[in-house]
Amino acid sequence: MNIILVPNSRHGKGRNATLSQRHLILIALVVFVALPILLGVIAYRAQDMLTAYSADSLLTAQRRELAAQRTAVAEAKRNAEAHLNALAQRLGQLQAQVLRLNALGSRLTRMAGLDAREFNFSADAAMGGPEKASVSSNPPELTSSLDQLTHEIERQQERLAALENLLLDRKLNAAVTPSGWPVDGGWISSGFGVRADPFNGHQAVHEGVDIASHMGSPVLAVGDGVVSHSGERAGYGLLVEVTHESGLITRYAHTSATLVKVGDLVKKGQSIALVGTSGRSTGPHLHFEVVRNGTPVNPMRYLQQVGAK
């Protein structure tokens, strides 16, 4: 094969090159064998580079995701620990509250003179009933303890409420029911019932008790009530009469002075008069009388003597 090389310039000389069969074979090998191999190697290297780049990018993304997850787990752990600490603190507070309620209930039971077996705050409240399937899964141990303590506090509060109502009823009954000692000191000089009249010696019914005391000593109401009489009454002298919510009436007679007027509200232990000898009397004393449903009754059941002078 002859190859003529013609230059571009007009004055240049052309060159003649001769390619032998060997040269043609080498060119063919280069074009059809070496060149495809080179292109394949270049493509393989390029693919390896692209794959490596993609793998690096994916690995970096996974590392970022793992770091974010580790951060979230650490935050959740801190929150859980904080919640557990708060729950443990609350559990301790509830336990202390239960102990205080138990101590208070026991003290009130003793003060009220109640049967300790009826209001036993150290024992669990009696409960029962057939077993039923649970409608929910068991809560965590700490939450279960909190729920149990909450229920225990509610039961203790119910007991204390019942005890409070009982004590309140007793207090109200004690306030409206006459009881106590109506003078400062003194002693019973004449009882209730039939006796010899001190003025004529005849047998007569004495509808109260006489309590001898010092002249001018305070006369005390033996229960809460309303003054229904204050002033002179035949045979009684200066009389104070108190009507109580229980329906009973107490009378304080032969006083030297009255300290209240009709319509006044009086409290138990309040001074309402002064000991005297007014009316049909032989000396300074208080005639104390209790009337129930219009009939005088023996006052001794309502008297509680605290001492004599």
Short mmCIF file of C-alpha atoms in Angstrom, two decimals:
data_model
loop_
_atom_site.label_atom_id
_atom_site.label_comp_id
_atom_site.label_asym_id
_atom_site.label_seq_id
_atom_site.Cartn_x
_atom_site.Cartn_y
_atom_site.Cartn_z
CA MET A 1 0.00 0.00 0.00
CA ASN A 2 1.35 3.42 -1.05
CA ILE A 3 0.30 6.51 0.82
CA ILE A 4 0.93 9.97 -0.67
CA LEU A 5 1.05 12.87 1.79
CA VAL A 6 0.10 16.17 0.03
CA PRO A 7 0.99 19.38 1.93
CA ASN A 8 -1.41 22.30 2.14
CA SER A 9 1.00 24.85 0.67
CA ARG A 10 1.25 25.24 -3.06
CA HIS A 11 5.04 24.97 -3.15
CA GLY A 12 5.40 22.08 -0.77
CA LYS A 13 6.42 18.70 -1.97
CA GLY A 14 4.36 15.63 -1.39
CA ARG A 15 5.67 12.59 0.39
CA ASN A 16 5.15 9.03 -0.57
CA ALA A 17 4.90 6.38 2.18
CA THR A 18 4.65 2.71 1.55
CA LEU A 19 2.85 0.41 4.08
CA SER A 20 3.68 -3.18 3.92
CA GLN A 21 1.34 -6.04 4.85
CA ARG A 22 2.97 -6.24 8.27
CA HIS A 23 2.18 -2.61 8.95
CA LEU A 24 -1.44 -3.13 8.00
CA ILE A 25 -1.72 -6.11 10.32
CA LEU A 26 -0.27 -4.06 13.23
CA ILE A 27 -2.68 -1.19 12.55
CA ALA A 28 -5.59 -3.61 12.43
CA LEU A 29 -4.53 -5.16 15.74
CA VAL A 30 -4.30 -1.74 17.35
CA VAL A 31 -7.67 -0.61 16.02
CA PHE A 32 -9.67 -3.77 16.62
CA VAL A 33 -7.94 -5.26 19.70
CA ALA A 34 -5.90 -2.80 21.73
CA LEU A 35 -8.27 0.12 21.43
CA PRO A 36 -11.37 -1.77 22.71
CA ILE A 37 -9.29 -3.19 25.57
CA LEU A 38 -8.11 0.30 26.50
CA LEU A 39 -11.64 1.68 26.34
CA GLY A 40 -12.88 -1.23 28.50
CA VAL A 41 -10.19 -0.63 31.11
CA ILE A 42 -11.01 3.07 31.17
CA ALA A 43 -14.76 2.32 31.55
CA TYR A 44 -14.09 -0.25 34.33
CA ARG A 45 -11.94 2.24 36.23
CA ALA A 46 -14.56 4.91 35.84
CA GLN A 47 -17.27 2.53 37.14
CA ASP A 48 -15.08 1.59 40.11
CA MET A 49 -14.59 5.25 40.90
CA LEU A 50 -18.33 5.95 40.66
CA THR A 51 -19.13 2.89 42.83
CA ALA A 52 -16.58 3.91 45.43
CA TYR A 53 -18.00 7.41 45.50
CA SER A 54 -21.55 6.09 45.93
CA ALA A 55 -20.44 3.71 48.70
CA ASP A 56 -18.68 6.53 50.53
CA SER A 57 -21.75 8.73 50.28
CA LEU A 58 -24.02 5.93 51.59
CA LEU A 59 -21.62 5.14 54.42
CA THR A 60 -21.49 8.80 55.40
CA ALA A 61 -25.29 9.01 55.41
CA GLN A 62 -25.54 5.87 57.55
CA ARG A 63 -23.00 7.27 59.98
CA ARG A 64 -25.03 10.47 60.29
CA GLU A 65 -28.22 8.43 60.88
CA LEU A 66 -26.51 6.31 63.55
CA ALA A 67 -25.23 9.43 65.29
CA ALA A 68 -28.73 10.92 65.28
CA GLN A 69 -30.18 7.68 66.68
CA ARG A 70 -27.54 7.55 69.42
CA THR A 71 -28.41 11.14 70.34
CA ALA A 72 -32.14 10.30 70.44
CA VAL A 73 -31.52 7.21 72.60
CA ALA A 74 -29.37 9.20 75.01
CA GLU A 75 -32.08 11.89 75.27
CA ALA A 76 -34.77 9.25 75.84
CA LYS A 77 -32.62 7.64 78.53
CA ARG A 78 -32.14 10.97 80.29
CA ASN A 79 -35.87 11.65 80.13
CA ALA A 80 -36.67 8.18 81.45
CA GLU A 81 -34.22 8.59 84.33
CA ALA A 82 -35.71 11.99 85.16
CA HIS A 83 -39.23 10.52 85.09
CA LEU A 84 -38.17 7.58 87.23
CA ASN A 85 -36.57 9.91 89.76
CA ALA A 86 -39.73 12.01 89.85
CA LEU A 87 -41.89 8.91 90.26
CA ALA A 88 -39.65 7.58 93.02
CA GLN A 89 -39.82 10.93 94.81
CA ARG A 90 -43.61 10.98 94.46
CA LEU A 91 -43.77 7.43 95.78
CA GLY A 92 -41.82 8.46 98.87
CA GLN A 93 -44.12 11.43 99.44
CA LEU A 94 -47.20 9.24 99.17
CA GLN A 95 -45.76 6.70 101.60
CA ALA A 96 -45.03 9.46 104.10
CA GLN A 97 -48.56 10.80 103.65
CA VAL A 98 -50.02 7.36 104.35
CA LEU A 99 -47.97 7.08 107.54
CA ARG A 100 -49.19 10.51 108.69
CA LEU A 101 -52.80 9.59 107.95
CA ASN A 102 -52.44 6.33 109.85
CA ALA A 103 -50.92 8.11 112.84
CA LEU A 104 -53.63 10.78 112.79
CA GLY A 105 -56.40 8.19 112.49
CA SER A 106 -55.04 6.13 115.36
CA ARG A 107 -54.71 9.22 117.56
CA LEU A 108 -58.25 10.35 116.77
CA THR A 109 -59.55 6.84 117.48
CA ARG A 110 -57.92 6.89 120.92
CA MET A 111 -59.15 10.42 121.64
CA ALA A 112 -62.70 9.49 120.66
CA GLY A 113 -62.64 6.36 122.79
CA LEU A 114 -63.61 4.19 119.81
CA ASP A 115 -63.00 0.50 119.41
CA ALA A 116 -59.55 0.19 117.81
CA ARG A 117 -60.72 -2.93 115.99
CA GLU A 118 -63.38 -0.89 114.21
CA PHE A 119 -61.02 1.90 113.13
CA ASN A 120 -57.74 0.01 112.77
CA PHE A 121 -55.61 2.22 110.53
CA SER A 122 -52.68 -0.19 110.53
CA ALA A 123 -54.73 -2.89 108.76
CA ASP A 124 -55.92 -2.95 105.19
CA ALA A 125 -59.55 -2.14 104.58
CA ALA A 126 -61.76 -5.21 104.22
CA MET A 127 -62.63 -5.88 100.57
CA GLY A 128 -63.80 -8.82 98.51
CA GLY A 129 -65.64 -10.09 95.46
CA PRO A 130 -65.26 -12.76 92.77
CA GLU A 131 -62.14 -12.60 90.68
CA LYS A 132 -62.61 -11.20 87.20
CA ALA A 133 -60.26 -11.23 84.22
CA SER A 134 -58.16 -8.14 83.92
CA VAL A 135 -59.11 -5.84 81.07
CA SER A 136 -55.66 -4.37 80.70
CA SER A 137 -52.06 -5.45 80.91
CA ASN A 138 -50.10 -5.14 84.13
CA PRO A 139 -48.53 -1.70 84.59
CA PRO A 140 -44.87 -1.26 85.44
CA GLU A 141 -43.94 -2.01 89.03
CA LEU A 142 -43.39 1.62 90.00
CA THR A 143 -46.66 2.77 88.45
CA SER A 144 -48.44 -0.10 90.19
CA SER A 145 -46.98 0.98 93.53
CA LEU A 146 -48.16 4.53 92.94
CA ASP A 147 -51.65 3.33 92.07
CA GLN A 148 -51.75 1.13 95.16
CA LEU A 149 -50.66 3.99 97.39
CA THR A 150 -53.20 6.32 95.82
CA HIS A 151 -55.98 3.82 96.51
CA GLU A 152 -54.71 3.36 100.07
CA ILE A 153 -54.77 7.12 100.66
CA GLU A 154 -58.31 7.28 99.30
CA ARG A 155 -59.38 4.51 101.68
CA GLN A 156 -57.69 6.22 104.62
CA GLN A 157 -59.37 9.49 103.73
CA GLU A 158 -62.72 7.71 103.65
CA ARG A 159 -62.02 6.28 107.11
CA LEU A 160 -60.99 9.67 108.43
CA ALA A 161 -64.09 11.25 106.92
CA ALA A 162 -66.27 8.67 108.67
CA LEU A 163 -64.38 9.23 111.91
CA GLU A 164 -64.67 13.00 111.50
CA ASN A 165 -68.43 12.72 110.98
CA LEU A 166 -68.72 10.52 114.06
CA LEU A 167 -66.71 12.95 116.18
CA LEU A 168 -68.70 15.88 114.80
CA ASP A 169 -71.96 14.14 115.67
CA ARG A 170 -70.68 13.47 119.16
CA LYS A 171 -69.54 17.04 119.51
CA LEU A 172 -72.89 18.39 118.33
CA ASN A 173 -74.77 16.02 120.61
CA ALA A 174 -72.54 17.02 123.50
CA ALA A 175 -73.15 20.70 122.76
CA VAL A 176 -76.94 20.50 122.50
CA THR A 177 -77.40 17.87 125.22
CA PRO A 178 -77.08 19.39 128.71
CA SER A 179 -74.19 17.93 130.67
CA GLY A 180 -71.68 19.32 133.12
CA TRP A 181 -71.62 21.20 136.42
CA PRO A 182 -73.60 24.47 136.49
CA VAL A 183 -71.72 26.35 139.23
CA ASP A 184 -68.17 27.10 140.23
CA GLY A 185 -67.62 24.50 142.92
CA GLY A 186 -70.46 23.80 145.36
CA TRP A 187 -72.15 20.63 146.55
CA ILE A 188 -75.61 19.06 146.30
CA SER A 189 -77.61 20.11 149.34
CA SER A 190 -80.96 18.65 148.25
CA GLY A 191 -81.75 15.97 145.69
CA PHE A 192 -84.53 15.29 143.23
CA GLY A 193 -87.82 13.73 144.31
CA VAL A 194 -89.91 13.64 147.46
CA ARG A 195 -88.48 15.51 150.45
CA ALA A 196 -89.56 17.45 153.51
CA ASP A 197 -90.37 21.03 152.54
CA PRO A 198 -87.73 23.29 154.23
CA PHE A 199 -90.38 25.88 155.15
CA ASN A 200 -93.34 23.81 156.43
CA GLY A 201 -91.90 20.28 156.84
CA HIS A 202 -94.57 18.68 154.70
CA GLN A 203 -93.72 15.99 152.17
CA ALA A 204 -93.38 17.58 148.73
CA VAL A 205 -91.86 16.79 145.38
CA HIS A 206 -88.62 18.61 144.63
CA GLU A 207 -88.37 18.91 140.83
CA GLY A 208 -84.66 19.67 140.68
CA VAL A 209 -81.47 19.54 142.71
CA ASP A 210 -80.10 22.27 144.96
CA ILE A 211 -76.37 23.00 144.74
CA ALA A 212 -75.05 25.09 147.62
CA SER A 213 -72.36 27.55 146.56
CA HIS A 214 -70.84 30.90 147.40
CA MET A 215 -72.96 33.99 147.01
CA GLY A 216 -72.25 35.61 143.63
CA SER A 217 -70.51 32.57 142.14
CA PRO A 218 -71.04 32.29 138.36
CA VAL A 219 -73.84 30.08 137.08
CA LEU A 220 -72.82 28.25 133.87
CA ALA A 221 -74.98 26.94 131.04
CA VAL A 222 -74.59 23.18 130.72
CA GLY A 223 -75.36 23.16 126.99
CA ASP A 224 -75.84 25.31 123.89
CA GLY A 225 -79.30 26.82 123.56
CA VAL A 226 -81.58 29.85 123.46
CA VAL A 227 -82.66 31.80 126.54
CA SER A 228 -86.43 31.33 126.80
CA HIS A 229 -86.88 33.11 130.17
CA SER A 230 -84.79 35.56 132.17
CA GLY A 231 -86.29 37.25 135.22
CA GLU A 232 -88.65 36.72 138.15
CA ARG A 233 -90.87 33.67 138.43
CA ALA A 234 -93.00 32.74 141.40
CA GLY A 235 -91.17 30.39 143.80
CA TYR A 236 -88.01 30.42 141.65
CA GLY A 237 -86.94 34.00 142.31
CA LEU A 238 -84.64 35.23 139.54
CA LEU A 239 -84.74 32.44 136.96
CA VAL A 240 -82.85 31.78 133.73
CA GLU A 241 -84.39 29.16 131.45
CA VAL A 242 -82.52 27.77 128.42
CA THR A 243 -84.16 25.74 125.66
CA HIS A 244 -81.79 23.32 123.93
CA GLU A 245 -81.93 21.93 120.39
CA SER A 246 -82.39 18.44 121.81
CA GLY A 247 -85.76 19.60 123.17
CA LEU A 248 -84.63 19.68 126.79
CA ILE A 249 -85.06 22.75 128.98
CA THR A 250 -82.68 23.64 131.82
CA ARG A 251 -83.63 26.04 134.61
CA TYR A 252 -81.28 27.97 136.89
CA ALA A 253 -83.20 29.45 139.83
CA HIS A 254 -82.74 31.55 143.01
CA THR A 255 -79.98 33.60 141.32
CA SER A 256 -78.94 37.03 142.55
CA ALA A 257 -78.58 38.42 139.01
CA THR A 258 -79.20 37.31 135.45
CA LEU A 259 -76.55 37.99 132.81
CA VAL A 260 -78.57 37.15 129.68
CA LYS A 261 -81.91 38.13 128.18
CA VAL A 262 -84.63 36.28 126.32
CA GLY A 263 -83.59 35.32 122.80
CA ASP A 264 -79.85 35.24 123.52
CA LEU A 265 -77.84 32.33 122.16
CA VAL A 266 -75.71 30.80 124.89
CA LYS A 267 -72.85 28.35 124.65
CA LYS A 268 -72.00 25.51 126.97
CA GLY A 269 -69.92 26.82 129.89
CA GLN A 270 -71.06 30.45 129.41
CA SER A 271 -71.89 32.49 132.53
CA ILE A 272 -75.60 33.24 132.49
CA ALA A 273 -76.31 34.29 136.11
CA LEU A 274 -74.89 34.61 139.62
CA VAL A 275 -75.63 32.38 142.59
CA GLY A 276 -78.07 33.96 145.03
CA THR A 277 -80.97 33.31 147.39
CA SER A 278 -83.87 34.99 145.64
CA GLY A 279 -87.39 33.57 145.76
CA ARG A 280 -88.33 30.74 148.09
CA SER A 281 -84.86 29.99 149.41
CA THR A 282 -83.13 29.44 152.74
CA GLY A 283 -79.64 30.46 151.63
CA PRO A 284 -77.27 30.95 148.70
CA HIS A 285 -77.62 28.06 146.30
CA LEU A 286 -78.61 27.17 142.73
CA HIS A 287 -81.79 25.27 142.00
CA PHE A 288 -80.99 23.29 138.81
CA GLU A 289 -83.86 21.71 136.95
CA VAL A 290 -84.18 19.72 133.69
CA VAL A 291 -87.51 19.49 131.85
CA ARG A 292 -88.18 16.96 129.10
CA ASN A 293 -91.44 17.02 127.13
CA GLY A 294 -92.93 19.33 129.75
CA THR A 295 -92.08 17.07 132.70
CA PRO A 296 -89.22 17.63 135.16
CA VAL A 297 -86.73 14.74 135.18
CA ASN A 298 -83.92 13.84 137.53
CA PRO A 299 -81.03 16.21 136.69
CA MET A 300 -78.44 13.87 138.17
CA ARG A 301 -77.98 12.07 134.84
CA TYR A 302 -76.97 15.39 133.25
CA LEU A 303 -74.68 16.57 136.05
CA GLN A 304 -70.95 15.98 135.93
CA GLN A 305 -69.33 17.32 139.06
CA VAL A 306 -65.75 18.45 138.44
CA GLY A 307 -64.90 19.38 142.00
CA ALA A 308 -66.14 21.15 145.10
CA LYS A 309 -64.84 24.12 147.00
#
